[in-house]
Every structure is written in structure tokens, then in C-alpha cells.
PDB file of C-alpha atoms in Angstrom:
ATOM      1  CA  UNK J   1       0.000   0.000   0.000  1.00  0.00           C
ATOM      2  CA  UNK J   2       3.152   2.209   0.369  1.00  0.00           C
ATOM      3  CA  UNK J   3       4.208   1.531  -2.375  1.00  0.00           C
ATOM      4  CA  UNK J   4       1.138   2.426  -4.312  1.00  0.00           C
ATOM      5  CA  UNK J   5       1.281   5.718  -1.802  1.00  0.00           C
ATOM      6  CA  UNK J   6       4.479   6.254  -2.970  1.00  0.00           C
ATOM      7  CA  UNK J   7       3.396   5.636  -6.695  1.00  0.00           C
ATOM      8  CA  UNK J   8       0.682   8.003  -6.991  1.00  0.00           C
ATOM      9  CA  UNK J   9       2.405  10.718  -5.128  1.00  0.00           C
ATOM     10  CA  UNK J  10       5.200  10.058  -8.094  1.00  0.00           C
ATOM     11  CA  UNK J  11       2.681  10.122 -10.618  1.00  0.00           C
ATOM     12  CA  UNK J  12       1.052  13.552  -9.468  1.00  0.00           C
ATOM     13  CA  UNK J  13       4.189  14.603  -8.389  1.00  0.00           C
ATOM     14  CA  UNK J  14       4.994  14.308 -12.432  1.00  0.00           C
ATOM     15  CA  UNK J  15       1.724  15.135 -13.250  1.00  0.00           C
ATOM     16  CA  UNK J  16       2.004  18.650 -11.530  1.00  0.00           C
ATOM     17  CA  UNK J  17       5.573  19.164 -13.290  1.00  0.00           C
ATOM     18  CA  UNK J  18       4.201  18.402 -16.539  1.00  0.00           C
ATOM     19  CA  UNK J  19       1.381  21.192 -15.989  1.00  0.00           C
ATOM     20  CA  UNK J  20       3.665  23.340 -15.375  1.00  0.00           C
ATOM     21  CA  UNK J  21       6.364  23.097 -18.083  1.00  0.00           C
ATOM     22  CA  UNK J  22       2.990  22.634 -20.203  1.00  0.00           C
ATOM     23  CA  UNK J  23       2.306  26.111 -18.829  1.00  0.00           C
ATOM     24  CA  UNK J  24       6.190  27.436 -19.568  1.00  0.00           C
ATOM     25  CA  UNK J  25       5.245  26.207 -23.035  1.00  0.00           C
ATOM     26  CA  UNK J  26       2.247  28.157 -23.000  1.00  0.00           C
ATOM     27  CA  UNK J  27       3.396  31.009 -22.071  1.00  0.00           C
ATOM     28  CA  UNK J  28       6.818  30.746 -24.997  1.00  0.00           C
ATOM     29  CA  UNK J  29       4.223  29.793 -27.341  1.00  0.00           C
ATOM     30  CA  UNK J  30       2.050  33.298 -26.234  1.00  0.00           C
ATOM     31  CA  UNK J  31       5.566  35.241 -26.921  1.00  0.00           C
ATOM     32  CA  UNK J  32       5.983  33.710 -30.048  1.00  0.00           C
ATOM     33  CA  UNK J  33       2.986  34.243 -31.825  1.00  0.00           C
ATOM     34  CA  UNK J  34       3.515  38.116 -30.492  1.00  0.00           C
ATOM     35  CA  UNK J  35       6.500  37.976 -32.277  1.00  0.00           C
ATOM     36  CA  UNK J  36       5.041  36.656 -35.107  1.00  0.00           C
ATOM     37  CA  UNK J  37       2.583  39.346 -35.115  1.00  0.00           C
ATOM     38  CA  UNK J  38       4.878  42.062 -34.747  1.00  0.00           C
ATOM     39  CA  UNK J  39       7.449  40.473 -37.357  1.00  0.00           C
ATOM     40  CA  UNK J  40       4.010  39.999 -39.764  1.00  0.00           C
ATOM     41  CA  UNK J  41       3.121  43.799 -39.050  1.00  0.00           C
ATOM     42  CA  UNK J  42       6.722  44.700 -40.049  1.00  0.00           C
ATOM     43  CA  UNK J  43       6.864  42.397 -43.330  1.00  0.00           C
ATOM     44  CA  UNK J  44       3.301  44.280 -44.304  1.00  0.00           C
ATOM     45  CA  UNK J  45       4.901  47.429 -43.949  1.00  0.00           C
ATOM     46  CA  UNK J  46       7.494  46.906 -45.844  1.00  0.00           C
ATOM     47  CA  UNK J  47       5.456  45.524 -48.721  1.00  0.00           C
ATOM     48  CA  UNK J  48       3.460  48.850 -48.451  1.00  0.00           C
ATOM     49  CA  UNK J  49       6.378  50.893 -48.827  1.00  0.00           C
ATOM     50  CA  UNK J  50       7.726  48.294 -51.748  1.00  0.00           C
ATOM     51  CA  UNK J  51       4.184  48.528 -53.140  1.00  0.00           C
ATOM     52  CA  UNK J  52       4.644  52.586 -53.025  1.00  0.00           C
ATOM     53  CA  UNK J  53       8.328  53.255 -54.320  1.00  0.00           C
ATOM     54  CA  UNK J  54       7.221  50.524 -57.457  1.00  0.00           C
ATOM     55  CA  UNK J  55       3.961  52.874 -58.440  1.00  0.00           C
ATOM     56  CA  UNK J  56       6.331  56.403 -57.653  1.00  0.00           C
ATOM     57  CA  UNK J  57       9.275  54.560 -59.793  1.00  0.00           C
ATOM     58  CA  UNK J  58       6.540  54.169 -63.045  1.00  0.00           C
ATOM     59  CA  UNK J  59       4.776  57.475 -62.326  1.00  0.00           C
ATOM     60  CA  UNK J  60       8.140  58.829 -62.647  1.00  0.00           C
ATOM     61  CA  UNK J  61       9.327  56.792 -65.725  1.00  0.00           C
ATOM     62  CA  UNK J  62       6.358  57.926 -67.358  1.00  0.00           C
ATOM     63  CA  UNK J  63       7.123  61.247 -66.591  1.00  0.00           C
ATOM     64  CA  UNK J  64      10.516  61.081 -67.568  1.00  0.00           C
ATOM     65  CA  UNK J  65       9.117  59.596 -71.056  1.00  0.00           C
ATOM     66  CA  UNK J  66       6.826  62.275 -71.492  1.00  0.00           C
ATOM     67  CA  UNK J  67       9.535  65.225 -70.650  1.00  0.00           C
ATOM     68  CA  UNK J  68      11.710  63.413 -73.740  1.00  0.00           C
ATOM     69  CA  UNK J  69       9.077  63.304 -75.874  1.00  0.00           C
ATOM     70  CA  UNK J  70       8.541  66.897 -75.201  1.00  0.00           C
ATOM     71  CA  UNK J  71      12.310  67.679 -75.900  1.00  0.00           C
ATOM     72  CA  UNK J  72      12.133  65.454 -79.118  1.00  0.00           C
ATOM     73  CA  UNK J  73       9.399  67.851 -80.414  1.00  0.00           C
ATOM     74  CA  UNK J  74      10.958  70.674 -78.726  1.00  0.00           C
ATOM     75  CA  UNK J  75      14.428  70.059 -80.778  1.00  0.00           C
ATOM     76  CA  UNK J  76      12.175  68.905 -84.272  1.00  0.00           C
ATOM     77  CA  UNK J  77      10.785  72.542 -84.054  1.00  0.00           C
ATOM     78  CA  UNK J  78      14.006  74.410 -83.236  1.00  0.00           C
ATOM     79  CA  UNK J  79      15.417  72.534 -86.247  1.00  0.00           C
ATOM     80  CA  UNK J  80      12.291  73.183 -88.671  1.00  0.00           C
ATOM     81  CA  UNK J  81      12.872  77.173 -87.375  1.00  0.00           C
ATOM     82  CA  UNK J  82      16.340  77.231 -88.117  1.00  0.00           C
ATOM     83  CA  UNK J  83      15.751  75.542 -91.280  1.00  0.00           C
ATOM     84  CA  UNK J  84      13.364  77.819 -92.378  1.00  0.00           C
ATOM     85  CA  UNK J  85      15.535  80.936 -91.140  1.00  0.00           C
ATOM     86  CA  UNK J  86      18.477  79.295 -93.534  1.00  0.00           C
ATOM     87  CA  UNK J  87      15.740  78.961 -96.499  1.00  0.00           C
ATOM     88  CA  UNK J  88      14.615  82.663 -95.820  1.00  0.00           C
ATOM     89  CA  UNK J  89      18.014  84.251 -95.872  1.00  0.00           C
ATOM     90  CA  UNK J  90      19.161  81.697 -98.845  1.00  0.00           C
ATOM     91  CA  UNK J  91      15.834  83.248-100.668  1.00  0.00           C
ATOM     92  CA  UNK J  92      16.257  86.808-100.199  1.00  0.00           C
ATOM     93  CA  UNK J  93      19.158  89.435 -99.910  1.00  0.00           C
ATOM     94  CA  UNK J  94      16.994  92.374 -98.678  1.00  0.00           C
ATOM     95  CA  UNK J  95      16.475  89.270 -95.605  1.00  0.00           C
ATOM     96  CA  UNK J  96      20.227  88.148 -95.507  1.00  0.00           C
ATOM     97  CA  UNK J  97      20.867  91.560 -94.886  1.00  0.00           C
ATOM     98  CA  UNK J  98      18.709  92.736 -92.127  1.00  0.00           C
ATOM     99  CA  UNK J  99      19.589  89.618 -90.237  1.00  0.00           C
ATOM    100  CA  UNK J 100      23.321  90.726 -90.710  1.00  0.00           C
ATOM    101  CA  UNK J 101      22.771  93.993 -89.430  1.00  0.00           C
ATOM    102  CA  UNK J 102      23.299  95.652 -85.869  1.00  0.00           C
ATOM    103  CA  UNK J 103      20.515  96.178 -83.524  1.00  0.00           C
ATOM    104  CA  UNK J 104      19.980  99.407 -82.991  1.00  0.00           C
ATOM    105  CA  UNK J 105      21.225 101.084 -79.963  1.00  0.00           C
ATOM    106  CA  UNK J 106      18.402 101.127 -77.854  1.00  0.00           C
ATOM    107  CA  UNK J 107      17.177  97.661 -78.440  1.00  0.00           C
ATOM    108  CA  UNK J 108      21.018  96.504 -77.495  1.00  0.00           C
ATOM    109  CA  UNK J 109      20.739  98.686 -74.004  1.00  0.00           C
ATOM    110  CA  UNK J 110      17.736  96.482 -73.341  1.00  0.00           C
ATOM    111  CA  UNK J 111      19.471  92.672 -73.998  1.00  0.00           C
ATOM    112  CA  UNK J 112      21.966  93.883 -71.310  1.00  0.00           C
ATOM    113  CA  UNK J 113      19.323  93.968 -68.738  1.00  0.00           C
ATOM    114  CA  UNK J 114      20.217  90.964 -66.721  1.00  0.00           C
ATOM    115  CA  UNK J 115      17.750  87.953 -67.405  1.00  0.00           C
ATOM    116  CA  UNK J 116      15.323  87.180 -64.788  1.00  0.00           C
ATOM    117  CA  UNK J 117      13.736  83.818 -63.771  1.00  0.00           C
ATOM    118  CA  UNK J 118      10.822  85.321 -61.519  1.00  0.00           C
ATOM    119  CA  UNK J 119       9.162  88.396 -60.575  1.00  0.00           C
ATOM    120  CA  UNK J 120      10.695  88.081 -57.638  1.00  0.00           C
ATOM    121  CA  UNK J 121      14.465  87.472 -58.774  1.00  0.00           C
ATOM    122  CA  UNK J 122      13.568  91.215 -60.455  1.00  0.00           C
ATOM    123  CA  UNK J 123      12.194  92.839 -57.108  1.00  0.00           C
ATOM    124  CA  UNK J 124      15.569  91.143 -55.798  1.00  0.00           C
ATOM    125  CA  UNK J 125      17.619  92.694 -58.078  1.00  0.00           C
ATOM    126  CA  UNK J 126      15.997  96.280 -57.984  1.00  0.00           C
ATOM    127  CA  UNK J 127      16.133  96.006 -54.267  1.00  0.00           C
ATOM    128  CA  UNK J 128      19.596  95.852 -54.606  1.00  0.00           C
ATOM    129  CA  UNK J 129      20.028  99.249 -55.483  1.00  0.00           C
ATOM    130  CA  UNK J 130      20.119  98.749 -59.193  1.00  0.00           C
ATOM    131  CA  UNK J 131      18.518 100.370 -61.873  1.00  0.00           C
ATOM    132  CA  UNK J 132      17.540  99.360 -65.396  1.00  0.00           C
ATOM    133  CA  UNK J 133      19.952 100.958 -67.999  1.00  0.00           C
ATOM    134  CA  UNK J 134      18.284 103.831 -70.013  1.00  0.00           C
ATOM    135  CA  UNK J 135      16.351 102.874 -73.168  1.00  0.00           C
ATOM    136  CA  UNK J 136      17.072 106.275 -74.716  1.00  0.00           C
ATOM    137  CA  UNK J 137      13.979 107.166 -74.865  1.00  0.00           C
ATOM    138  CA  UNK J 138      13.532 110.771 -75.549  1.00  0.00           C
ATOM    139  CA  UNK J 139      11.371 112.603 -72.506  1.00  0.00           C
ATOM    140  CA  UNK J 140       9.636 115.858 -73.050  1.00  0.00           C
ATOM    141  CA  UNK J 141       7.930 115.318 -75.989  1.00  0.00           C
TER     142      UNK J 141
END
């Protein structure tokens, strides 16, 4: 009978150790599914962000496409001007010879007016004390 005592103390004696690394295991297994879920909240992130740059990188290749298609037809017109200056001056002297000639005075005074990106690179400038060069224009009349 002592022995059986003796047994079934030993069995609940293992019993109770076994409930509680059951409950150790338990509790890892609650940290590791909160890692999980942090670790799954961080992959999702990511992706988002992935997700994002990959629909910025095409907005911006289409973009770029579309800014050299603009300079393609931006360079096809500069070259269809310049050929038509060419065939202008090759057709006519009185033409060859105007574009040959000086500007006159006045309209030279006002290319040497410094070039401006923005009203307010002008107010800048004039704020600086300086003052547009005289157009000869005659006053008094």
C-alpha cells in the first residue's frame, strides 16, 4: 500500500511538473505568436512601402518619357525654325541683310538687362540698389 502511496504521489508529483512546463510552453508559445505578429506587421509594412516606391518609380518613368518626348518635339521645331531661317536668308538678300545687321542702340541697351527667372528674382535685383539701364527714350515730348 506504500508503495502504491508512494506511486501516486510520483505520478502527481509528475503530473504537476508536466502542468507546469505545459504552462512554460504556454506562455513561450504566447511570446511567439507576439512575435510573429509584430514580425508579420513589419513584413506588411514593408510591402506597403515596396508597393509605393514601385507605383512612384513608373509614375516617374512615365514622366521622364513624357519630358523626352517633349524635348524630341521641342528640338524637331528648333530645327524646322532654323531651317526655315536658312531657307529665308538663302531666298532673299533684302532678308540676308537685315539679319546681318546691328541692332539698334536702344534695343542693345535692353538685352543687357540681366535675365530674370521670376518676378521676384527682379524685385531682388531692384532692391539691390540697381537700376535698369536707359532705353534712350527721348522725354519731353
Amino acid at each position: 500500500m506504500r508503495i502504491l502511496i508512494l506511486l501516486l504521489l510520483a505520478a502527481c508529483a509528475l503530473a504537476g511538473l508536466q502542468t507546469w512546463r505545459i504552462g512554460g510552453l504556454h506562455d513561450e508559445a504566447d511570446q511567439a505568436q507576439l512575435i510573429i505578429g509584430t514580425l508579420s506587421t513589419g513584413i506588411e509594412s514593408r510591402d506597403n512601402a515596396i508597393n509605393r516606391l514601385n507605383d512612384e518609380a513608373v509614375t516617374r518613368e512615365r514622366q521622364e518619357q513624357s519630358l523626352r518626348t517633349q524635348l524630341v518635339r521641342a528640338s524637331q521645331q528648333a530645327r524646322d525654325r532654323e531651317y526655315d531661317i536658312q531657307r529665308l536668308l538663302n531666298e532673299n538678300q533684302e532678308m540676308r541683310d537685315w539679319y546681318a545687321a546691328r541692332l539698334p542702340d536702344g534695343i542693345g541697351r535692353m538685352h543687357s538687362r540681366p535675365a530674370f527667372a521670376s518676378a521676384a528674382d527682379y524685385l531682388r535685383w531692384l532692391s539691390g540698389g540697381n537700376e535698369l539701364p536707359d532705353t534712350g527714350k527721348l522725354t519731353g515730348h
